[in-house]
mmCIF file with all atom_site columns, C-alpha atoms in Angstrom:
data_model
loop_
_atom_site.group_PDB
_atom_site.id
_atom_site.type_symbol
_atom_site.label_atom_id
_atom_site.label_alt_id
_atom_site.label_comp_id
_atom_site.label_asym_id
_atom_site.label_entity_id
_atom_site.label_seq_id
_atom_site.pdbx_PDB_ins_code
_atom_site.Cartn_x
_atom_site.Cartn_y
_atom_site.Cartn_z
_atom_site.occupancy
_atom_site.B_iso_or_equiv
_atom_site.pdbx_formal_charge
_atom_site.auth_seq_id
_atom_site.auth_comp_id
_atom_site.auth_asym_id
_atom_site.auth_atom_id
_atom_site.pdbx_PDB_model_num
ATOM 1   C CA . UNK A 1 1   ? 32.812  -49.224 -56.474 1.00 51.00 ? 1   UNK A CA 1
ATOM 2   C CA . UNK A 1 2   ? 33.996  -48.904 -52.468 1.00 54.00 ? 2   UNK A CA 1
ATOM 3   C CA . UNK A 1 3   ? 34.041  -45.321 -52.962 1.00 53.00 ? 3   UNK A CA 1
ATOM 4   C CA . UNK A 1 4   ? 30.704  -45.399 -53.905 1.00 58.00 ? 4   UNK A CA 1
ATOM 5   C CA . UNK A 1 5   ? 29.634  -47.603 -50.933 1.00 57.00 ? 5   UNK A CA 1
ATOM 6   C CA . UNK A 1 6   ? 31.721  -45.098 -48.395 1.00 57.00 ? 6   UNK A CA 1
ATOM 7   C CA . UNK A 1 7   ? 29.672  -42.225 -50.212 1.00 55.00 ? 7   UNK A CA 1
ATOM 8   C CA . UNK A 1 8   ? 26.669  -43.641 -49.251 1.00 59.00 ? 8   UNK A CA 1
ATOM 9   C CA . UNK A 1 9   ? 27.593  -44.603 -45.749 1.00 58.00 ? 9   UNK A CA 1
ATOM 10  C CA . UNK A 1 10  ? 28.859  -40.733 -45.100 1.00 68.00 ? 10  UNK A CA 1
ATOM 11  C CA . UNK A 1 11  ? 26.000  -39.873 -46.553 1.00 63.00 ? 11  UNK A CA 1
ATOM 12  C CA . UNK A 1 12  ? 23.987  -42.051 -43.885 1.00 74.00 ? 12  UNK A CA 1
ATOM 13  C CA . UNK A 1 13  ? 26.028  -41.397 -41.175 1.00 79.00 ? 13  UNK A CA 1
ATOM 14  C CA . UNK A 1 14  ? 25.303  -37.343 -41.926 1.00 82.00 ? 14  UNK A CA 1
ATOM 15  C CA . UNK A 1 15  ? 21.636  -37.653 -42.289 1.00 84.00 ? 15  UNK A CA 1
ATOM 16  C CA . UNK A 1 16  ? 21.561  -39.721 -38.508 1.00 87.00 ? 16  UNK A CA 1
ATOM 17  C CA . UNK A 1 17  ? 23.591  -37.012 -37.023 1.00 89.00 ? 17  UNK A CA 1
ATOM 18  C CA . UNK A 1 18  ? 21.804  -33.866 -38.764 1.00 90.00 ? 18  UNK A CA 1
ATOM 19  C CA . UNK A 1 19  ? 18.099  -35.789 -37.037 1.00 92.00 ? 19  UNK A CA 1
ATOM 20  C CA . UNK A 1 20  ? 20.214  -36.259 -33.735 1.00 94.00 ? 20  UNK A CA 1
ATOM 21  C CA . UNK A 1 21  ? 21.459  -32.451 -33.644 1.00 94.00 ? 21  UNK A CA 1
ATOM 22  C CA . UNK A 1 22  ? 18.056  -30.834 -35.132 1.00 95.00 ? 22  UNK A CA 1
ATOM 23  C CA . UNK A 1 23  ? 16.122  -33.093 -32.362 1.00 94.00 ? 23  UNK A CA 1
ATOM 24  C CA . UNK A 1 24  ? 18.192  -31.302 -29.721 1.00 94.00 ? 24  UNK A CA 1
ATOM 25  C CA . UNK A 1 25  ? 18.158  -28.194 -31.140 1.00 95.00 ? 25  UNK A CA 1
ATOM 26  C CA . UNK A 1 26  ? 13.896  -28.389 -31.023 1.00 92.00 ? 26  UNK A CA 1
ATOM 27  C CA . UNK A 1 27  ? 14.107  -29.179 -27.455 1.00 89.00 ? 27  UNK A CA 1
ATOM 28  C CA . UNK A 1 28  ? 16.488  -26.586 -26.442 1.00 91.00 ? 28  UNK A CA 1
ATOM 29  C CA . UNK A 1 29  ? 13.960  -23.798 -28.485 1.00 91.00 ? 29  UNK A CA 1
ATOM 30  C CA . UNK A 1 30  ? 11.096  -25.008 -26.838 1.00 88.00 ? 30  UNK A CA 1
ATOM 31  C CA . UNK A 1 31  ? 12.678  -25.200 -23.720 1.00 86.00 ? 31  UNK A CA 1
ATOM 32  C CA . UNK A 1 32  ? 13.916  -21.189 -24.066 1.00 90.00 ? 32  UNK A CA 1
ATOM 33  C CA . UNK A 1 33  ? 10.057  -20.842 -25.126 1.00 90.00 ? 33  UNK A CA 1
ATOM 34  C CA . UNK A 1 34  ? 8.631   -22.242 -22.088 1.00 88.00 ? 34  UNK A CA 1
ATOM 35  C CA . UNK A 1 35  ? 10.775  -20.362 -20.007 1.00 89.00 ? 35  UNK A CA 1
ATOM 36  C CA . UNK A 1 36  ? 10.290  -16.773 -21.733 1.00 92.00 ? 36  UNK A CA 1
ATOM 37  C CA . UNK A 1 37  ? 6.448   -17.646 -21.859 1.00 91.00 ? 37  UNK A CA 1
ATOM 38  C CA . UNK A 1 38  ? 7.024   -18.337 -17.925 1.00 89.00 ? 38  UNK A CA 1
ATOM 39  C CA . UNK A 1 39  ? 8.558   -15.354 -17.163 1.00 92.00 ? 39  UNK A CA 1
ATOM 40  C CA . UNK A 1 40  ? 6.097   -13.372 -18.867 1.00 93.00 ? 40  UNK A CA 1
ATOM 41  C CA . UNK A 1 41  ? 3.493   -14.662 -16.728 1.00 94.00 ? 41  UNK A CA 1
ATOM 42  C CA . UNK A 1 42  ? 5.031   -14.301 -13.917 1.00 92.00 ? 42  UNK A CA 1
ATOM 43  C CA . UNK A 1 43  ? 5.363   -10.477 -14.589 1.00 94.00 ? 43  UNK A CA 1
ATOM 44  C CA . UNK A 1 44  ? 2.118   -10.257 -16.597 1.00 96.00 ? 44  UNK A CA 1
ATOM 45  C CA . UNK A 1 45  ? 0.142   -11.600 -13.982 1.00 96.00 ? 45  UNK A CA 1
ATOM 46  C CA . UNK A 1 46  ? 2.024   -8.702  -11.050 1.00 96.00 ? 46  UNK A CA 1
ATOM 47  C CA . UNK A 1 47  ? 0.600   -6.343  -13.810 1.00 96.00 ? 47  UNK A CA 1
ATOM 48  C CA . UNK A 1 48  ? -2.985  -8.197  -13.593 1.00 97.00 ? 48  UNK A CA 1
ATOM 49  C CA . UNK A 1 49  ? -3.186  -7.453  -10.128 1.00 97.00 ? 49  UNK A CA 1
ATOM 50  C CA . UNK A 1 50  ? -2.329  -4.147  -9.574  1.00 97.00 ? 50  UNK A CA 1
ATOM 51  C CA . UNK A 1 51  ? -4.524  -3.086  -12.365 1.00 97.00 ? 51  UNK A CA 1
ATOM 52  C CA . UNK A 1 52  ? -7.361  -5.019  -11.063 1.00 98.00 ? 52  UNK A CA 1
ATOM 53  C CA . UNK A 1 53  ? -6.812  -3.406  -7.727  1.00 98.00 ? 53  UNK A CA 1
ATOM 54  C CA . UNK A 1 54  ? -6.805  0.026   -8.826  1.00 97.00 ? 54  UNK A CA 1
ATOM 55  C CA . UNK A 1 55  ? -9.632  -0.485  -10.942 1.00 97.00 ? 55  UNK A CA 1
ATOM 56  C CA . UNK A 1 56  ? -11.550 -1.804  -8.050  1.00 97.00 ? 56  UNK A CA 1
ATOM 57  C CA . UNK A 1 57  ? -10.750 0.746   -5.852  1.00 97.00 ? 57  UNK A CA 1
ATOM 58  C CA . UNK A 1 58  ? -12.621 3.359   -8.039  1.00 96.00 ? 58  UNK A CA 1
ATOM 59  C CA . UNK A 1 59  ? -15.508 0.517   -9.001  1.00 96.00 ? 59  UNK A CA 1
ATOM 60  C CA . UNK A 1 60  ? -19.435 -0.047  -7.427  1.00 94.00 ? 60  UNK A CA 1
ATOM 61  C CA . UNK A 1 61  ? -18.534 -3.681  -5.429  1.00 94.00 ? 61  UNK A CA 1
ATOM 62  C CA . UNK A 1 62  ? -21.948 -4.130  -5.137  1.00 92.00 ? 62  UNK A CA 1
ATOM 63  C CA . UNK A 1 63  ? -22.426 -3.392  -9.525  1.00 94.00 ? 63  UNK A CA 1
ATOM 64  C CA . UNK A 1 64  ? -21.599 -7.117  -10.635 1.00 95.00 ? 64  UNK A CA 1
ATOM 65  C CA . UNK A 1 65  ? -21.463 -5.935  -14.796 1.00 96.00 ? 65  UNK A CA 1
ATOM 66  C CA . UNK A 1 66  ? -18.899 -3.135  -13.340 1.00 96.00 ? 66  UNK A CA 1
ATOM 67  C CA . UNK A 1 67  ? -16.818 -5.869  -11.349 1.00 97.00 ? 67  UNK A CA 1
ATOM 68  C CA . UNK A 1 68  ? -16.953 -8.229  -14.519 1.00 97.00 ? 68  UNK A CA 1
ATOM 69  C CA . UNK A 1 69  ? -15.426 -5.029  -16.514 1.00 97.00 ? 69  UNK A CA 1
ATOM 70  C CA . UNK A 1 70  ? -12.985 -4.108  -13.969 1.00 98.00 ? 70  UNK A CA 1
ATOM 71  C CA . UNK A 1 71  ? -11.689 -8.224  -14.247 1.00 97.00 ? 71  UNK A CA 1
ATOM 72  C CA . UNK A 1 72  ? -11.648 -8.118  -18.068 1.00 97.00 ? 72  UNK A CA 1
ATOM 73  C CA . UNK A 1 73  ? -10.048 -4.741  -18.449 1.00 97.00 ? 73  UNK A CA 1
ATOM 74  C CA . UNK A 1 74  ? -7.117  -5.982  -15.837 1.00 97.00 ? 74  UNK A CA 1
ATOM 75  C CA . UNK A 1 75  ? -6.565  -8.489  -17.986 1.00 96.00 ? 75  UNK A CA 1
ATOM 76  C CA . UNK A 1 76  ? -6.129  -6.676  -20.897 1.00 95.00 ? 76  UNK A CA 1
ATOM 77  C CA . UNK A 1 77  ? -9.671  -7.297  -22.878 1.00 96.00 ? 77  UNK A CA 1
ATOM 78  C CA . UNK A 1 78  ? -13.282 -6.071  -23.369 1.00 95.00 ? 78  UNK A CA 1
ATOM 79  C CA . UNK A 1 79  ? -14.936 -9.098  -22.911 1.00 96.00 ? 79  UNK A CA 1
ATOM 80  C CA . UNK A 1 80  ? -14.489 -12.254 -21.062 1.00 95.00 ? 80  UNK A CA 1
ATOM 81  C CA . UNK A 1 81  ? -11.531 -14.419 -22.100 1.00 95.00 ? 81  UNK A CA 1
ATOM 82  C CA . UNK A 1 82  ? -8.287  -15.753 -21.409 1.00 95.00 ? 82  UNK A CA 1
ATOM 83  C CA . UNK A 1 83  ? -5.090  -13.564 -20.856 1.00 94.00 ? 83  UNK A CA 1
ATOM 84  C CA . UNK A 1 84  ? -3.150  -13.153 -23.984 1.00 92.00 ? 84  UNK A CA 1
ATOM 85  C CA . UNK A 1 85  ? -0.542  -16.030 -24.540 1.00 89.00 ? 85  UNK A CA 1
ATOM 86  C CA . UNK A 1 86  ? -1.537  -16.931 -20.957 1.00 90.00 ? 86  UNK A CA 1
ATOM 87  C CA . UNK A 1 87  ? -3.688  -19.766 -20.949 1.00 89.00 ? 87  UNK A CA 1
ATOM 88  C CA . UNK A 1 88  ? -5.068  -20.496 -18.500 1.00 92.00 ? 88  UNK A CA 1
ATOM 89  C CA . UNK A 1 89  ? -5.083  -17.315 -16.926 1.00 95.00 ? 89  UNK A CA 1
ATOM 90  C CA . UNK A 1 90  ? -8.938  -15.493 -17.395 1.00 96.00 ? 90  UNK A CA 1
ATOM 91  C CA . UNK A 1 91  ? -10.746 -12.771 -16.018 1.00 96.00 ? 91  UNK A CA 1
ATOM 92  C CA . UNK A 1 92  ? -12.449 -15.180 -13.928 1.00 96.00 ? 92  UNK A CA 1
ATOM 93  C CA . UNK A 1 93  ? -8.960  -16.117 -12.344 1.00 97.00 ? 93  UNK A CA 1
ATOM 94  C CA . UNK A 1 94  ? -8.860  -12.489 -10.838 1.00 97.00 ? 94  UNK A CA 1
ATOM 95  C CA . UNK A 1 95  ? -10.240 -12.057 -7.272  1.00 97.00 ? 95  UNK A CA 1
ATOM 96  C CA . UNK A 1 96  ? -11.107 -9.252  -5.594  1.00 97.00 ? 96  UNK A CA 1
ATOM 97  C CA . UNK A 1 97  ? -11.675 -8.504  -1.990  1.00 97.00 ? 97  UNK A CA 1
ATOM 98  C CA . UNK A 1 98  ? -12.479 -5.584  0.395   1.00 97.00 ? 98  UNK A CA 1
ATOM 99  C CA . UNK A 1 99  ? -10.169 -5.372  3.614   1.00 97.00 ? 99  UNK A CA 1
ATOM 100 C CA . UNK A 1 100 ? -10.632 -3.496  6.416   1.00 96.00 ? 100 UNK A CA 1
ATOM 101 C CA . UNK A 1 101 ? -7.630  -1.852  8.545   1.00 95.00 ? 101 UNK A CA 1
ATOM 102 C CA . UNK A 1 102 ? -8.920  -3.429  12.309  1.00 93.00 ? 102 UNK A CA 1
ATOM 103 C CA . UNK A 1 103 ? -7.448  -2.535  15.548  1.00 89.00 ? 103 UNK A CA 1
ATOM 104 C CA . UNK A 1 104 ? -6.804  -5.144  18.456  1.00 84.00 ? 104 UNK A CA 1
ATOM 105 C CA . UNK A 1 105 ? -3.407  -3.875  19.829  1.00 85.00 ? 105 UNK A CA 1
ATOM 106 C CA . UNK A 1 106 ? -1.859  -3.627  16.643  1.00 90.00 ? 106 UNK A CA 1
ATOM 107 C CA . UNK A 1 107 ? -3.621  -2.682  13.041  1.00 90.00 ? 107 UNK A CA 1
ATOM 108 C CA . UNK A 1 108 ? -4.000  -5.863  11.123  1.00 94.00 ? 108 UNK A CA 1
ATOM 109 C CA . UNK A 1 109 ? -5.764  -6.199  7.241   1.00 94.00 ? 109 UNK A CA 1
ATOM 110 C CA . UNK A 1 110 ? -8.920  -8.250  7.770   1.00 94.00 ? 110 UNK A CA 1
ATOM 111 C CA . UNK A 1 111 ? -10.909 -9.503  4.464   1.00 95.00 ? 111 UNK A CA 1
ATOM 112 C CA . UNK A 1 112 ? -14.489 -8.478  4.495   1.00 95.00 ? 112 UNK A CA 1
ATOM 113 C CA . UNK A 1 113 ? -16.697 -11.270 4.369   1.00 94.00 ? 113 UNK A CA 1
ATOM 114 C CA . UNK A 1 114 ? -19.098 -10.385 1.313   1.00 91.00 ? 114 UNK A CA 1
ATOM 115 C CA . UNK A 1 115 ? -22.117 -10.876 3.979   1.00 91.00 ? 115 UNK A CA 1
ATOM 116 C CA . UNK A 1 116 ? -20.543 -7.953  5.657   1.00 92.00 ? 116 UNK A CA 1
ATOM 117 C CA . UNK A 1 117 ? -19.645 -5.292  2.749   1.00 92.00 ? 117 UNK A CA 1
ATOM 118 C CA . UNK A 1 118 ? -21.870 -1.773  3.510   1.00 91.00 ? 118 UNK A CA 1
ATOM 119 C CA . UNK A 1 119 ? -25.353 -1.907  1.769   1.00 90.00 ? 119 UNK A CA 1
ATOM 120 C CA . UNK A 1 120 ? -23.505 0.625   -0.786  1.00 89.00 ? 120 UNK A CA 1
ATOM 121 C CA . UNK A 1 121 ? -20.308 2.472   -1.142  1.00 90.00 ? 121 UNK A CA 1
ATOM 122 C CA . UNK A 1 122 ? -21.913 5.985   0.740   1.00 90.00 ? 122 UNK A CA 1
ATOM 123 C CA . UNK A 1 123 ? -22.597 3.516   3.790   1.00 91.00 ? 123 UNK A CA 1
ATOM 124 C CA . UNK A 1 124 ? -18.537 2.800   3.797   1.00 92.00 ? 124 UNK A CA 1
ATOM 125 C CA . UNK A 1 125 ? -18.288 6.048   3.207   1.00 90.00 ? 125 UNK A CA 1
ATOM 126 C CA . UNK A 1 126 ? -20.378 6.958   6.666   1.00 90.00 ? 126 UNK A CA 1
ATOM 127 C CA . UNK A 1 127 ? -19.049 3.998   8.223   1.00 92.00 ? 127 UNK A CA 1
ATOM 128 C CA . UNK A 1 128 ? -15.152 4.826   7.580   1.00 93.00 ? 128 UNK A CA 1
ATOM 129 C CA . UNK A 1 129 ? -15.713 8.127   9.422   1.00 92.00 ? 129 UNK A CA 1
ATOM 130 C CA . UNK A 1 130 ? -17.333 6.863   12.390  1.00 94.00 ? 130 UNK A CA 1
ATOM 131 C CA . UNK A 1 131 ? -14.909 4.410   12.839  1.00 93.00 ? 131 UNK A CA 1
ATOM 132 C CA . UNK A 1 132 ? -11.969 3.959   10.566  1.00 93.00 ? 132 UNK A CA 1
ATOM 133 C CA . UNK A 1 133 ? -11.400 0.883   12.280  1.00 93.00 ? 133 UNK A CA 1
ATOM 134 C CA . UNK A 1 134 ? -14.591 -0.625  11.824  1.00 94.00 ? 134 UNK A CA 1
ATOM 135 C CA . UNK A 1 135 ? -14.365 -4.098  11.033  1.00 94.00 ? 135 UNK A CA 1
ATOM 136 C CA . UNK A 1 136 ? -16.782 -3.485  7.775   1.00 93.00 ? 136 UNK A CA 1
ATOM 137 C CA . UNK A 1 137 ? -14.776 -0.157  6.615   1.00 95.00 ? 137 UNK A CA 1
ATOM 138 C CA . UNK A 1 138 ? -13.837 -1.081  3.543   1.00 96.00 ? 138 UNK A CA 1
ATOM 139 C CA . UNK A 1 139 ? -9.943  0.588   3.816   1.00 96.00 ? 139 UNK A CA 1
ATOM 140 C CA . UNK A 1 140 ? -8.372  -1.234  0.996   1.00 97.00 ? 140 UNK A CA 1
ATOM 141 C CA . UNK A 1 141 ? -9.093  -3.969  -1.861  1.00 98.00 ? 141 UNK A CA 1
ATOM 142 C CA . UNK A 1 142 ? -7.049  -6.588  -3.012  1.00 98.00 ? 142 UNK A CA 1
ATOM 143 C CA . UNK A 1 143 ? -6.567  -8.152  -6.348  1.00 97.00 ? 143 UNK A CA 1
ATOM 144 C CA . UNK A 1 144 ? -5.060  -11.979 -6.630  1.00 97.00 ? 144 UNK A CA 1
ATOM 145 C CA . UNK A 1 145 ? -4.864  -14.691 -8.981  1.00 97.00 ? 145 UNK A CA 1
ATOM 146 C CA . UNK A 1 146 ? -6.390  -17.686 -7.583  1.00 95.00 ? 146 UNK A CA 1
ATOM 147 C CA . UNK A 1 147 ? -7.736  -20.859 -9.226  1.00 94.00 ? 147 UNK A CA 1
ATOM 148 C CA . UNK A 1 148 ? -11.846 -20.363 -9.581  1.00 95.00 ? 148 UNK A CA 1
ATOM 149 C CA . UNK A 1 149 ? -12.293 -23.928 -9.200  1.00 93.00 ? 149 UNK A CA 1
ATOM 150 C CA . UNK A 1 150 ? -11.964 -23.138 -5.542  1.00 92.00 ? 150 UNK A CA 1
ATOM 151 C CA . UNK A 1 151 ? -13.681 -20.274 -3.820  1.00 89.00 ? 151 UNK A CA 1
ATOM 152 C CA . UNK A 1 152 ? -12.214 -20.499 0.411   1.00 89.00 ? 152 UNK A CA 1
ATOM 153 C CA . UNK A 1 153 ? -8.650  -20.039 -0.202  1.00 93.00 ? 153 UNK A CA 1
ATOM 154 C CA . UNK A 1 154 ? -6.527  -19.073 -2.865  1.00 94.00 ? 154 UNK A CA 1
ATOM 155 C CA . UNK A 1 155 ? -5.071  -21.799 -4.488  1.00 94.00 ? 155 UNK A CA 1
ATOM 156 C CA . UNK A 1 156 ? -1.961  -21.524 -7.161  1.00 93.00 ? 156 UNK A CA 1
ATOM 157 C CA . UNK A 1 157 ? -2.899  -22.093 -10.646 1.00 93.00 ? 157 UNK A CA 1
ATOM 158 C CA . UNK A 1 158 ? -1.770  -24.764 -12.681 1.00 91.00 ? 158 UNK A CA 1
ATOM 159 C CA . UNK A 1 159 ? 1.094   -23.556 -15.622 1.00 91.00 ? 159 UNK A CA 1
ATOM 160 C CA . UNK A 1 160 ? 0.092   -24.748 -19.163 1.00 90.00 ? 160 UNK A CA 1
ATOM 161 C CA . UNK A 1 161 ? 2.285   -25.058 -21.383 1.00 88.00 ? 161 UNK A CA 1
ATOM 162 C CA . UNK A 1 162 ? 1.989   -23.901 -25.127 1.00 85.00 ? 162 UNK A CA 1
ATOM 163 C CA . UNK A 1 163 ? 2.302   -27.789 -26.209 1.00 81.00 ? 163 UNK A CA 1
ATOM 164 C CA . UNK A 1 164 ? 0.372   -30.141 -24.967 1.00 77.00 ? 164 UNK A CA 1
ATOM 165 C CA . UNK A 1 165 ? 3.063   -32.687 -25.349 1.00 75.00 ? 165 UNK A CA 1
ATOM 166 C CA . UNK A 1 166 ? 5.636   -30.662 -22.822 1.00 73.00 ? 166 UNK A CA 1
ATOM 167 C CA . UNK A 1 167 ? 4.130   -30.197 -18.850 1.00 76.00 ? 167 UNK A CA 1
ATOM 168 C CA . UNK A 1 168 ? 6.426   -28.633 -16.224 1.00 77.00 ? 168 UNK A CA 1
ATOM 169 C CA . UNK A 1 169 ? 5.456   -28.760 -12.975 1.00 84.00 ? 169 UNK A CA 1
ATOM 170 C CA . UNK A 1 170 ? 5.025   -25.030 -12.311 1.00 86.00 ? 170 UNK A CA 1
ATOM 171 C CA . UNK A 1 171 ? 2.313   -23.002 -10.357 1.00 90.00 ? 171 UNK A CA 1
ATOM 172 C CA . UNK A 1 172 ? 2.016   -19.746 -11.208 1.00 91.00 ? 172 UNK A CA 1
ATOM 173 C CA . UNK A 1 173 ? 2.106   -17.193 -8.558  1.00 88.00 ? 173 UNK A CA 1
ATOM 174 C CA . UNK A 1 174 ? -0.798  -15.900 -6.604  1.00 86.00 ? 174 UNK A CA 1
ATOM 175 C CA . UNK A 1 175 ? 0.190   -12.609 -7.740  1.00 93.00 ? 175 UNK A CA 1
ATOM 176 C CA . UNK A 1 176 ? -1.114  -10.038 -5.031  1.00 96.00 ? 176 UNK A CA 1
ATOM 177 C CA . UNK A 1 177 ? -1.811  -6.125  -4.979  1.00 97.00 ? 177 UNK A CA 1
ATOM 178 C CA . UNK A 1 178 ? -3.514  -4.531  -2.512  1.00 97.00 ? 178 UNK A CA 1
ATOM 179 C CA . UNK A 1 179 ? -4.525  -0.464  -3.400  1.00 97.00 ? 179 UNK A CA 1
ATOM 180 C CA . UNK A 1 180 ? -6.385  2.100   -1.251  1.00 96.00 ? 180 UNK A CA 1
ATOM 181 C CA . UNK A 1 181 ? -10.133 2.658   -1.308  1.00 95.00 ? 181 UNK A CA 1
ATOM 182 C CA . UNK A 1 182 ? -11.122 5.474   -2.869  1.00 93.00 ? 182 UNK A CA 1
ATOM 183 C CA . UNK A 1 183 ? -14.453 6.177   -4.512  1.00 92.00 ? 183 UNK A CA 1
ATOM 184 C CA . UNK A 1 184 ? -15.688 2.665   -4.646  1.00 93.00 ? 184 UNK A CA 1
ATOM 185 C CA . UNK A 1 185 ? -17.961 4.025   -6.986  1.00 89.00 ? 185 UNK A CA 1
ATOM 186 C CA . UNK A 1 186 ? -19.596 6.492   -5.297  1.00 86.00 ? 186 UNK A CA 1
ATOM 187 C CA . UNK A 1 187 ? -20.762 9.739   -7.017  1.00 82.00 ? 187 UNK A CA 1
ATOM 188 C CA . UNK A 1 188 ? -20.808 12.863  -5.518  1.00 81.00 ? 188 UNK A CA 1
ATOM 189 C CA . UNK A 1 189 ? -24.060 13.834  -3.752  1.00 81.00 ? 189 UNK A CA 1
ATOM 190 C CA . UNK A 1 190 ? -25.630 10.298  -3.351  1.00 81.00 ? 190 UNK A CA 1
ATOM 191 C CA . UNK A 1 191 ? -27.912 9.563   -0.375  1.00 83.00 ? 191 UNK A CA 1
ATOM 192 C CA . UNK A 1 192 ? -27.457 7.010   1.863   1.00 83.00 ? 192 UNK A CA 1
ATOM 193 C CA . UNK A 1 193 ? -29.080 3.538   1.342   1.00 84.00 ? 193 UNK A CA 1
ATOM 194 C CA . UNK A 1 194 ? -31.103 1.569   3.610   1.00 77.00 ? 194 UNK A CA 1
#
């Protein structure tokens, strides 16, 4: 009869430590998760950018359906979405802008306000060889991740996490790649616009 009882104690006492151990065991793999998933994005989202960036370079800035494609395709899809096992990274979380190389002592990268851009990419075109240093030149264009919500600066965006239960306090970077202009979309032969 006791050994019985101490049976069923062990038996207890096994089950309690086998829920204690598996417990830590899930938080540990999610943990290693979160962190792989993290790293990913971190190096997914380097990719993002330089791909949106060369993209752009050879895309009509003033053709918004070819500036939607250039987004999606940089993030690795067809149509609009969210990067693959990157929630909450989307196409609309890629920003572009034109920079041109100005010259005040020293040559510094200015952003192009979007009031500014040419009228079309054969205007930059004229423009860049009159003055490469033109503060409307389009010289290079930059691709960053930036939050959408805001549309001044480029703020971090958020890190989600796969489960909703976990948050880590992580921004993901404002991964940043800047590539030289080259067509812009501009086909050979086109006139001027006004």
């Amino acid at each position: 009869m006791f050994a019985r009882q101490k049976g069923r104690a062990q038996g207890g006492a096994v089950a309690v430590e086998f829920s204690l151990v598996l417990m830590l065991f899930l938080v540990v793999a999610v943990g290693v998760i979160e962190l792989a998933r993290a790293m990913y994005l971190y190096n997914t989202l380097e990719m993002v950018t330089q791909r949106a960036a060369s993209l752009a370079a050879n895309a009509d800035f003033r053709d918004a359906a070819a500036m939607n494609a250039v987004r999606q395709k940089a993030i690795f899809r067809t149509s609009a979405g969210t990067l693959m096992l990157g929630a909450p990274v989307t196409d609309a979380h890629v920003r572009i802008d034109y920079l041109a190389l100005t010259y005040a002592g020293a040559p510094a990268l200015t952003e192009i306000p979007a009031a500014a851009l040419p009228a079309c990419t054969v205007n930059n075109r004229t423009t860049c060889m009159k003055d490469p240093y033109d503060a409307s030149c389009i010289r290079f264009v930059r691709a960053r991740i930036c939050d959408p919500a805001v549309t001044d600066t480029c703020n971090h965006v958020q890190y989600q996490t796969l489960l909703s239960l976990v948050s880590l306090p992580l921004s993901l970077p404002n991964a940043t790649a800047i590539a030289n202009a080259e067509t812009l979309g501009a086909t050979l032969g086109a006139a001027p616009c006004p």
